CSV table of C-alpha atoms in Angstrom, one decimal:
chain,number,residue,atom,x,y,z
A,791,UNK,CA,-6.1,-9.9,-33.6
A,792,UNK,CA,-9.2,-9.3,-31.6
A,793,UNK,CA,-9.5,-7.1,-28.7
A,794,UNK,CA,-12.7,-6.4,-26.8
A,795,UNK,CA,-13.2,-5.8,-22.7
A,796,UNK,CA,-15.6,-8.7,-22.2
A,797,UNK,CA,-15.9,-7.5,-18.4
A,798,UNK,CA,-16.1,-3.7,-18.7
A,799,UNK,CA,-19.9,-4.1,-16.8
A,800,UNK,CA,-21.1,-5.8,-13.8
A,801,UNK,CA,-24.5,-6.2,-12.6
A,802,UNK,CA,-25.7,-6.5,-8.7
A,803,UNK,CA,-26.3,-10.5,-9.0
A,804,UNK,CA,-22.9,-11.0,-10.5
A,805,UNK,CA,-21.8,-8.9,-7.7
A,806,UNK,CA,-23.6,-11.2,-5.2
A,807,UNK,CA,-22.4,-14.3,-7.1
A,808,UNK,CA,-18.8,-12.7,-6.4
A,809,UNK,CA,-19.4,-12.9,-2.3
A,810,UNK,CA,-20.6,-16.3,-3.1
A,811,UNK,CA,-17.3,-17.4,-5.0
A,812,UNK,CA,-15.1,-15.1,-2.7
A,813,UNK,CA,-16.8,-15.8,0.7
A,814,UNK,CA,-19.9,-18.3,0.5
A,815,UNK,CA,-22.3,-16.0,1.3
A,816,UNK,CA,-25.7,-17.5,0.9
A,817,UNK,CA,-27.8,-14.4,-0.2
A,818,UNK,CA,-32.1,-14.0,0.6
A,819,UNK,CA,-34.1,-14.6,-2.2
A,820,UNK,CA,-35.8,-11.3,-1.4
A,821,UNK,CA,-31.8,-9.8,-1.8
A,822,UNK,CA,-31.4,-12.1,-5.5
A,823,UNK,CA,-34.4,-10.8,-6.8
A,824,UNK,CA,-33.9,-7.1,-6.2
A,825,UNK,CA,-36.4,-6.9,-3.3
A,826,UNK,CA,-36.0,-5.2,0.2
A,827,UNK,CA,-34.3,-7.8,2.8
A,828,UNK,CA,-36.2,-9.7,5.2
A,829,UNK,CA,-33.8,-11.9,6.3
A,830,UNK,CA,-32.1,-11.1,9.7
A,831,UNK,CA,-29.2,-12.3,9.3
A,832,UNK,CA,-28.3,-12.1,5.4
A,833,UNK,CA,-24.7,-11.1,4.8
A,834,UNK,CA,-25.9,-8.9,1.3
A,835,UNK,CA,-27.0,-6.4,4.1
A,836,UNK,CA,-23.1,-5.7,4.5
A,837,UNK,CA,-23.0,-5.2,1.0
A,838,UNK,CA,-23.3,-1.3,1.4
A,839,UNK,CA,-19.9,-1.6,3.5
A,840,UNK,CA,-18.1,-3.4,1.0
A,841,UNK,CA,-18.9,-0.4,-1.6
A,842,UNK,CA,-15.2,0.7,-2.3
A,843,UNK,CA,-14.3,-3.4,-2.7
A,844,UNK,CA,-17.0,-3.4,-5.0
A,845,UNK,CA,-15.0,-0.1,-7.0
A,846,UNK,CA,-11.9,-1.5,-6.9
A,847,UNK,CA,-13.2,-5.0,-8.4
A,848,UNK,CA,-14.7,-3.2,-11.4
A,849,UNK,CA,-11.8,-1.3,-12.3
A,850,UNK,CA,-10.3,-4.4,-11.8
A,851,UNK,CA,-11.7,-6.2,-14.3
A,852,UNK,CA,-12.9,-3.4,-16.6
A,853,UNK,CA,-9.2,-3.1,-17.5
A,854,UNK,CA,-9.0,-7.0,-19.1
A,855,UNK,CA,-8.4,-6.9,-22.3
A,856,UNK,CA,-8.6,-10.0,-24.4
A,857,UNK,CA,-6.4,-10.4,-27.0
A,858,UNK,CA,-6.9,-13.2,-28.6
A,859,UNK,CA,-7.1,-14.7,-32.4
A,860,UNK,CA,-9.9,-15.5,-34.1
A,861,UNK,CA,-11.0,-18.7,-33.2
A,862,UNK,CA,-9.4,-18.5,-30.0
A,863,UNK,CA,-11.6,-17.8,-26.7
A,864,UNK,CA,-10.5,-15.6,-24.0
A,865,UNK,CA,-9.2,-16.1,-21.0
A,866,UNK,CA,-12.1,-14.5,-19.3
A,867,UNK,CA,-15.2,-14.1,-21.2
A,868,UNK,CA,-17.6,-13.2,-18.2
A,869,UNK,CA,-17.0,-12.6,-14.6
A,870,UNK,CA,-17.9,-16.5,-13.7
A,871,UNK,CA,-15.1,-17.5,-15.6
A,872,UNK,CA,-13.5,-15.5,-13.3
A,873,UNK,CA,-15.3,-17.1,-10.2
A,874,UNK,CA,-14.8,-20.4,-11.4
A,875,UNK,CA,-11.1,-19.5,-10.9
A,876,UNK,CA,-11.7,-18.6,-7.7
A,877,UNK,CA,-13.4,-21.7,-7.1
A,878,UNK,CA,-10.8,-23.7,-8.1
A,879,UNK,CA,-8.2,-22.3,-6.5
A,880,UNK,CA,-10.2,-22.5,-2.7
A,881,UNK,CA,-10.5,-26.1,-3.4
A,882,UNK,CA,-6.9,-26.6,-4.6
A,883,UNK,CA,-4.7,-24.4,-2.9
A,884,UNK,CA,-2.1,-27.0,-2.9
A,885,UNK,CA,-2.4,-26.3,-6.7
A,886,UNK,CA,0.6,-24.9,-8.8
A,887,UNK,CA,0.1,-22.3,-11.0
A,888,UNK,CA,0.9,-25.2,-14.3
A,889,UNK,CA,-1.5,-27.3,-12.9
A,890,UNK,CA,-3.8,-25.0,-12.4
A,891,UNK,CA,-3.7,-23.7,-16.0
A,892,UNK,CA,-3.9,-27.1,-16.9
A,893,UNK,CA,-6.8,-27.3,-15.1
A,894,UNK,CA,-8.9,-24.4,-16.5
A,895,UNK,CA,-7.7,-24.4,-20.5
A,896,UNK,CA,-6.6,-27.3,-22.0
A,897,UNK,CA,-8.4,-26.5,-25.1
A,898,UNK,CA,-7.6,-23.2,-24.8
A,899,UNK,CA,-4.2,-22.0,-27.0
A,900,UNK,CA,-4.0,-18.2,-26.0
A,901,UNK,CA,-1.6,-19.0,-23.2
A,902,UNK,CA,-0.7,-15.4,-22.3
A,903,UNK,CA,-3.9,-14.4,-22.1
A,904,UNK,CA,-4.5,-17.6,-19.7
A,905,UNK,CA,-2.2,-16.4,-17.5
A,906,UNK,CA,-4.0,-13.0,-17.4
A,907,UNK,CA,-7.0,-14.5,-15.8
A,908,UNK,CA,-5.0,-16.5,-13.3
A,909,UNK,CA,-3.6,-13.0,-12.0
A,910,UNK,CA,-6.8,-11.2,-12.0
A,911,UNK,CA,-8.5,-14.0,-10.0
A,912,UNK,CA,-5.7,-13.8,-7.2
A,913,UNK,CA,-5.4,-10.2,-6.9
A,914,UNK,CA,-9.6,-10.2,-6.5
A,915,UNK,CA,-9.2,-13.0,-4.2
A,916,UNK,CA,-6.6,-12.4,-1.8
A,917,UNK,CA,-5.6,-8.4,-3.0
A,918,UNK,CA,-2.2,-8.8,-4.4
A,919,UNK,CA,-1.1,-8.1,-7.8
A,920,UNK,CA,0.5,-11.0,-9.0
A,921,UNK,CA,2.5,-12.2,-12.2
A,922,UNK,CA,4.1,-14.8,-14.3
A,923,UNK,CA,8.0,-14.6,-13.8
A,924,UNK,CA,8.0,-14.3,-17.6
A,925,UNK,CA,5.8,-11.1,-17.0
A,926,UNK,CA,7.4,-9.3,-14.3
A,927,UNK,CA,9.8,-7.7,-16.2
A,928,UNK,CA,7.3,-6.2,-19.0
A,929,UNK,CA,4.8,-4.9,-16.8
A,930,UNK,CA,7.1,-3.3,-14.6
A,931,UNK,CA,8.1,-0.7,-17.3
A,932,UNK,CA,4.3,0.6,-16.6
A,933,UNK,CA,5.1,1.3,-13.3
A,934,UNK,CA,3.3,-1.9,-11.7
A,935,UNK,CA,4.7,-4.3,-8.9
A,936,UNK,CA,3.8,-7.6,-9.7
A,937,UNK,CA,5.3,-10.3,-7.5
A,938,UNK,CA,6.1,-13.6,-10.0
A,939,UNK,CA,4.1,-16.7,-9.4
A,940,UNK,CA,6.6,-19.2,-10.5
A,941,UNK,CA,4.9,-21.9,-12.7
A,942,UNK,CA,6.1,-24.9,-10.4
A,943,UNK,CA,4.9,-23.2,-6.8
A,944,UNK,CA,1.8,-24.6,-5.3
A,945,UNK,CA,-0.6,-21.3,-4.4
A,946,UNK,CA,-0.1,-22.0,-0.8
A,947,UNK,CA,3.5,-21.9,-0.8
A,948,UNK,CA,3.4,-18.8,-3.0
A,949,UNK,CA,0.8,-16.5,-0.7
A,950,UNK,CA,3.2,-17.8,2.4
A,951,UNK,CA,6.4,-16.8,0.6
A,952,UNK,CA,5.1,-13.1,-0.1
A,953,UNK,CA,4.0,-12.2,3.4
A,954,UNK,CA,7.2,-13.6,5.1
A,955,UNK,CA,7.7,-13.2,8.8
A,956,UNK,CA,10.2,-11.5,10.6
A,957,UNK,CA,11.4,-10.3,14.4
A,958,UNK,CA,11.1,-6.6,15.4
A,959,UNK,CA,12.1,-6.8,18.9
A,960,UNK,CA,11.5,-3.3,19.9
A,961,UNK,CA,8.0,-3.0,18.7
A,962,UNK,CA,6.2,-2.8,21.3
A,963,UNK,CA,8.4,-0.4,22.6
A,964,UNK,CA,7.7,1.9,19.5
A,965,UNK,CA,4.7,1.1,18.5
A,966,UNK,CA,2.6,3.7,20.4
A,967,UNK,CA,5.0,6.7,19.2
A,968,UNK,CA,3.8,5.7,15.6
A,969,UNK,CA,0.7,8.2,15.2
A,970,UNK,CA,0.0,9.0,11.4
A,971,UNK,CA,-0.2,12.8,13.0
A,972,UNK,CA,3.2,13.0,14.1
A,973,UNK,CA,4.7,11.5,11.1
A,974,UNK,CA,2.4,14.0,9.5
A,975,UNK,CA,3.8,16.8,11.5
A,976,UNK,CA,7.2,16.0,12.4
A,977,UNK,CA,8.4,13.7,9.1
A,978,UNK,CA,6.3,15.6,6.8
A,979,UNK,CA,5.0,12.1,5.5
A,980,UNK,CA,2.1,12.0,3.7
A,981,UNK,CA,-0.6,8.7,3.2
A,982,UNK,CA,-1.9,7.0,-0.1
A,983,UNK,CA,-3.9,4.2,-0.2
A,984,UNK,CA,-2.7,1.2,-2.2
A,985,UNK,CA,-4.8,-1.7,-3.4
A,986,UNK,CA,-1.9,-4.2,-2.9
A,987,UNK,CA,-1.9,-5.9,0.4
A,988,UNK,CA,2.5,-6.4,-0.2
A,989,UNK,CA,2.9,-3.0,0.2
A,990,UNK,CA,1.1,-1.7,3.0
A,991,UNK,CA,2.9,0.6,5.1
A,992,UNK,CA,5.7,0.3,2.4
A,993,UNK,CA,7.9,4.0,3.1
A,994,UNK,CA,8.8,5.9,-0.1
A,995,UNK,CA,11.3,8.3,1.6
A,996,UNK,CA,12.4,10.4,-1.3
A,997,UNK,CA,8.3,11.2,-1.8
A,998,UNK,CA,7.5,11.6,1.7
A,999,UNK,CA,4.5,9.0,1.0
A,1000,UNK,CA,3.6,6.0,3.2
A,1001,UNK,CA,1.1,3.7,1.0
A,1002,UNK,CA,-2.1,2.2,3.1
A,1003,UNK,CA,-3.8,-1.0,2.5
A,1004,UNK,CA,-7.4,0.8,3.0
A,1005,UNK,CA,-9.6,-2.0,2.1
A,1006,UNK,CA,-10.6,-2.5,5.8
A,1007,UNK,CA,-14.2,-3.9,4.9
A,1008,UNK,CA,-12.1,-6.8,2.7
A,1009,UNK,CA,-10.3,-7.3,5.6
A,1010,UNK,CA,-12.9,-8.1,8.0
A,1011,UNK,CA,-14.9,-10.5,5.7
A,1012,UNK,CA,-11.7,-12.6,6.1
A,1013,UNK,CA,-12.1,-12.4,9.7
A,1014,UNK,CA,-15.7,-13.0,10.3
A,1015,UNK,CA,-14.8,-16.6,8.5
A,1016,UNK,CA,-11.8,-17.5,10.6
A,1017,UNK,CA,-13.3,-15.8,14.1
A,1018,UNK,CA,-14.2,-19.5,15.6
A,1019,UNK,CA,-11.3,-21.1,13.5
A,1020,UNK,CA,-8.0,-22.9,15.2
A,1021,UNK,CA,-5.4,-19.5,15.4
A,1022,UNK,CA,-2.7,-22.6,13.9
A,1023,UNK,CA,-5.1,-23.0,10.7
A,1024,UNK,CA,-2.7,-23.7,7.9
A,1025,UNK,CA,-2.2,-21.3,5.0
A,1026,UNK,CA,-3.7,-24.2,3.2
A,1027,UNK,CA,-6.7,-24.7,4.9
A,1028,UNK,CA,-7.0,-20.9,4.9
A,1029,UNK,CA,-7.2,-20.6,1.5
A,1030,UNK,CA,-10.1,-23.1,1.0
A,1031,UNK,CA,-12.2,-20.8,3.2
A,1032,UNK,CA,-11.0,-18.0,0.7
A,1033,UNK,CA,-9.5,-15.9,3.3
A,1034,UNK,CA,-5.6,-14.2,4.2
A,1035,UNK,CA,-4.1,-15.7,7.1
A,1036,UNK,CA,-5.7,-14.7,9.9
A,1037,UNK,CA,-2.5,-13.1,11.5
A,1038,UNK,CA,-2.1,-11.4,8.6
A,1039,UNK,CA,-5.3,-9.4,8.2
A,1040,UNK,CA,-6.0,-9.1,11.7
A,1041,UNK,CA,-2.3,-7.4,12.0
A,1042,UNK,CA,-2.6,-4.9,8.9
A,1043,UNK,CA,-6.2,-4.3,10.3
A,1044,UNK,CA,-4.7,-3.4,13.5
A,1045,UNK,CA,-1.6,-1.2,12.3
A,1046,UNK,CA,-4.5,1.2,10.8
A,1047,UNK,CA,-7.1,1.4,13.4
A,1048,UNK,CA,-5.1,0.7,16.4
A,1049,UNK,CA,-1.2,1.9,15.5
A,1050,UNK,CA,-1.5,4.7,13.1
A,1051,UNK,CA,-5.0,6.2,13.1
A,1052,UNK,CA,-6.5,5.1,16.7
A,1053,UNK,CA,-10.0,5.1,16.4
A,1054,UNK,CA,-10.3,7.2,19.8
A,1055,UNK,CA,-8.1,9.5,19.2
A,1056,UNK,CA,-10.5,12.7,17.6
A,1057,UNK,CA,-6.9,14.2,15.5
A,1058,UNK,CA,-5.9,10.9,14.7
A,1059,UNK,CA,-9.7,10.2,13.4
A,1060,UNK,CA,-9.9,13.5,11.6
A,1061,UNK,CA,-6.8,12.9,9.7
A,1062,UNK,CA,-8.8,9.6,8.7
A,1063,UNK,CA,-11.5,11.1,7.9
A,1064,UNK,CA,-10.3,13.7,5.3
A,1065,UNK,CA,-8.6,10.7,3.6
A,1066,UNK,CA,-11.8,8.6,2.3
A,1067,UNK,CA,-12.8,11.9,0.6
A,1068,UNK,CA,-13.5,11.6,-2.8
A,1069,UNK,CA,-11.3,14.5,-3.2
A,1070,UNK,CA,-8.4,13.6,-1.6
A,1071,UNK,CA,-7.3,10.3,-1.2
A,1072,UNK,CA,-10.6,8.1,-1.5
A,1073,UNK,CA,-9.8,5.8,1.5
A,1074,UNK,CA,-12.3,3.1,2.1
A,1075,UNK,CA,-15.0,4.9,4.3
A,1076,UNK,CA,-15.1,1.6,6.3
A,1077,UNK,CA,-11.6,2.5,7.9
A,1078,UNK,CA,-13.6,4.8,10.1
A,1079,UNK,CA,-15.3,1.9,11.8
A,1080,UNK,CA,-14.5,-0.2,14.5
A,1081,UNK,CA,-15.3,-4.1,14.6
A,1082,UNK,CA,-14.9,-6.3,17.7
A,1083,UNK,CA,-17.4,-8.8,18.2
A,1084,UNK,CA,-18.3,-9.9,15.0
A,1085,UNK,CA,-14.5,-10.6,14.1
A,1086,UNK,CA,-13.0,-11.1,17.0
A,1087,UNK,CA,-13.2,-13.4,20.1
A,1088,UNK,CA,-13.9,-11.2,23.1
A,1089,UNK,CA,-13.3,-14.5,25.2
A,1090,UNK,CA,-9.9,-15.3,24.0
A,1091,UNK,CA,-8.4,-12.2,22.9
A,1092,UNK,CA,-5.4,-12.6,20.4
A,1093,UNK,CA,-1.7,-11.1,20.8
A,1094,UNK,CA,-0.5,-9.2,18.2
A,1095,UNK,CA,3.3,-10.5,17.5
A,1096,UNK,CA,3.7,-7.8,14.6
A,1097,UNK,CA,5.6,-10.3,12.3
A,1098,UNK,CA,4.1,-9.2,8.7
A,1099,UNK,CA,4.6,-5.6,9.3
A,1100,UNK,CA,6.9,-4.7,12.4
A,1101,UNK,CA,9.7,-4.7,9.9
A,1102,UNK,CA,7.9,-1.4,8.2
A,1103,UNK,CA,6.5,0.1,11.6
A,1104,UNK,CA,10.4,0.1,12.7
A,1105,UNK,CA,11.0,1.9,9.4
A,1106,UNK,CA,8.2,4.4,10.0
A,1107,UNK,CA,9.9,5.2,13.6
A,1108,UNK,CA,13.1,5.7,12.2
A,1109,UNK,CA,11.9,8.3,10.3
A,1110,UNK,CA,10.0,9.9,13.2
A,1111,UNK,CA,13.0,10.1,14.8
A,1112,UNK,CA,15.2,11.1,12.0
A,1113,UNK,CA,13.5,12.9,9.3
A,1114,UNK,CA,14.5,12.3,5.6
A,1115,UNK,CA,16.0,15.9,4.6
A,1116,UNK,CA,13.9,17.3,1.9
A,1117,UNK,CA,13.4,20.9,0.1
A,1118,UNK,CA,16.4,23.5,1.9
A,1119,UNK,CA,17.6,21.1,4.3
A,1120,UNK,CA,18.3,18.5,2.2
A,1121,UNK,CA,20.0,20.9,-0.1
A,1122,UNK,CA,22.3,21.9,2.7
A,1123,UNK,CA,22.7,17.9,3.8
A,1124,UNK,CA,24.4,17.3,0.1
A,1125,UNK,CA,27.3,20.2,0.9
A,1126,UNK,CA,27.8,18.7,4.0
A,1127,UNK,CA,30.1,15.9,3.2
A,1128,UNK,CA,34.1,16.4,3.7
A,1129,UNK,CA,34.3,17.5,-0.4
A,1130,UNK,CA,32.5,20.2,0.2
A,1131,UNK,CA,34.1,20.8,3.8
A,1132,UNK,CA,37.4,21.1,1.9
A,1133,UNK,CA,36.0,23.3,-0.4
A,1134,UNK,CA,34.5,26.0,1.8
A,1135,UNK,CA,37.5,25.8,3.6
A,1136,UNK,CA,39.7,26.7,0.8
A,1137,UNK,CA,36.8,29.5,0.0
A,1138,UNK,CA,37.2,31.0,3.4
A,1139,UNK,CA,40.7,31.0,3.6
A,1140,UNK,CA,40.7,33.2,-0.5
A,1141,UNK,CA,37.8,35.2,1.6
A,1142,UNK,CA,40.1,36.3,4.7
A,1143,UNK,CA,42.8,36.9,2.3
A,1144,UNK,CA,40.5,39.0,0.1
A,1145,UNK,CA,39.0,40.7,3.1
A,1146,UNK,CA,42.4,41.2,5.0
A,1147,UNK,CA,44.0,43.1,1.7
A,1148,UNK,CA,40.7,45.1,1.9
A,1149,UNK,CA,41.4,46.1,5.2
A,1150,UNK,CA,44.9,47.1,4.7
A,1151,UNK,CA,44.1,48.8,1.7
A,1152,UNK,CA,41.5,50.9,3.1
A,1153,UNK,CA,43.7,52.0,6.2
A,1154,UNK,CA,46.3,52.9,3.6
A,1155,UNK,CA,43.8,55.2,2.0
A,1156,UNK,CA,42.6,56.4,5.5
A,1157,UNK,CA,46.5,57.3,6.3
A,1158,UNK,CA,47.3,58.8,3.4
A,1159,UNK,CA,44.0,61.1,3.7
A,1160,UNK,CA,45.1,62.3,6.8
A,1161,UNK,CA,48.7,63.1,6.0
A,1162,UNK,CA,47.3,64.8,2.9
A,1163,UNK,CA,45.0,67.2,5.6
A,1164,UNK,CA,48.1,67.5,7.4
A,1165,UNK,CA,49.8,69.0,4.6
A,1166,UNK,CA,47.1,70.8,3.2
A,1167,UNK,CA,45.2,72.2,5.5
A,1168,UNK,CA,42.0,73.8,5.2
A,1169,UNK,CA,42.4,77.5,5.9
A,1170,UNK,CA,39.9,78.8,8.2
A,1171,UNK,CA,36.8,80.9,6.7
A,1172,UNK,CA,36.6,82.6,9.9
């Protein structure tokens, strides 16, 4: 059986031909041909801000593996075989994952492999990690957290049923407690930055660690396309632009730069800023910039329900308020239930017995050292 990395390397026009596949960017011929911009308004000049996307997309792909027989072609055997699965999916979003695979290799017998490519091209394209229900199981012995895309679900359906809605009715209420410098402080919580948009602001409260969807620059490019779109735009309809939900991003863009780390806030800032170290955490630098204009609508401004995330902000002020015991305390907390109650009880009552005999023994002794002085007195030297 083979095995090769056919995308371990990826050049600055297959980069560009990624925004193209991703977002429709139209590139500058001065930008395609490696020569200094002269066009106003061409979106490679944001290409700079999308540096850690960029990272995370090669290590993305450099990790495909094909393992195929000979004979037998690879799922992927370039990066626009991994485009054209973009491509396909934006203009079929209605499209299950059968159909799809269908679609792509019918003459093509390395089905796992297949399937390997489908995932890669949805966690580029909409920044979830994503597997086969015959997968799941398998890859999360490595420690991953792939959510199953079942063979029959149309992509639509499945992107809607992973971000699922709910109700936190005291969020506004709590959100402006939630500072990522009091949970610092008080909780002892500390921030990672995940590359899976499902598990933003997911609490790990046995490690103290709150993961962050960092890829804020990702983010926005989904919101400069939908800024002068309908706010009721189907999933659907979202997808064949080749953007989240608009809610969506717009609300996990907001939990960062508005709820946790507010931009104009200078500790709340600094805490940021000692995250997109290289050294530390390696946070997408573009986290410490604020966009308003160019992805929002400064004449309709939108409301903020908190439906994809409120559920996990609630969590995070629960544990402001009551910290998970860790270290000593949480030594103590596990000796505090009525077992243990019982038991140094029972302990106490041996220890005032033990203590008590002590006592009774020792003014024994002091008694019968002073009848023996009595008796025996010490004659006088005098």
């Amino acid at each position: 059986m083979a095995s090769h990395f056919p995308l371990s390397r990826v050049t600055t026009a297959q980069l560009q031909q990624l925004t193209g596949a991703l977002w429709s960017w139209t590139i500058c011929e001065e930008c395609s041909g490696g020569k200094p911009c002269q066009t106003e308004d061409c979106p490679w000049q944001r290409s700079t801000i999308l540096t850690r996307f960029f990272q995370t997309y090669k290590e993305i792909t450099a990790s495909y593996e094909a393992e195929v027989r000979v004979g037998q072609k690879p799922g992927l055997a370039s990066h626009e075989d991994l485009m054209k699965i973009i491509e396909v999916l934006k203009l079929n979003p209605e499209v299950t994952r059968e159909e799809l695979l269908e679609k792509l290799f019918a003459d093509r017998p390395a089905r796992s492999d297949q399937e390997r490519a489908v995932n890669i091209a949805v966690r580029v394209m909409m920044m979830v990690n994503c597997s086969t229900s015959r997968q799941s199981s398998v890859l999360l012995e490595h420690g991953s957290q792939q959510v199953p895309w079942k063979g029959d679900v149309p992509f639509s359906e499945f992107i809607t049923s992973i971000f699922p809605k709910t109700d936190h009715p005291s969020i506004d209420q709590i959100k402006e407690s939630l500072r990522a410098t009091k949970l610092k402080k008080r909780a002892g919580i500390r921030f990672e930055p995940t590359d899976d948009l499902r598990d933003h602001l997911k609490l790990d409260r046995k490690r103290a660690v709150v993961e962050i969807f960092h890829h804020t620059a990702f983010l926005k490019e989904h919101l400069r396309l939908t800024r002068d779109q309908p706010r009721s735009m189907s999933v659907a309809n979202s997808i064949k632009l080749g953007v989240l939900p608009r809610a969506l991003a717009i609300e996990a863009l907001a939990t960062l730069q508005t709820i946790l780390f507010p931009l104009t806030d200078a500790k709340s800032k600094a805490l940021l800023l000692s995250l997109t170290s290289t050294t530390t955490q390696n946070f997408d630098t573009d986290v410490l910039r604020y966009d308003s204009s160019t992805i929002r609508d400064p004449i309709h401004p939108e409301a903020i329900p908190y439906h994809y995330f409120g559920s996990r902000l609630g969590d995070l002020y629960e544990e402001l308020a009551n910290p998970t015991p860790r270290g000593m305390e949480k030594w103590f907390e596990r000796r505090s239930g009525p077992r243990y109650v019982i038991m140094a009880t029972i302990v106490g009552v041996f220890l005032a017995i033990f203590f008590s005999m002590a006592s009774l023994a020792l003014g024994g002794y002091q008694a019968w050292v002073g009848y023996q002085q009595w008796q025996h007195p010490v004659p006088s030297t005098g």
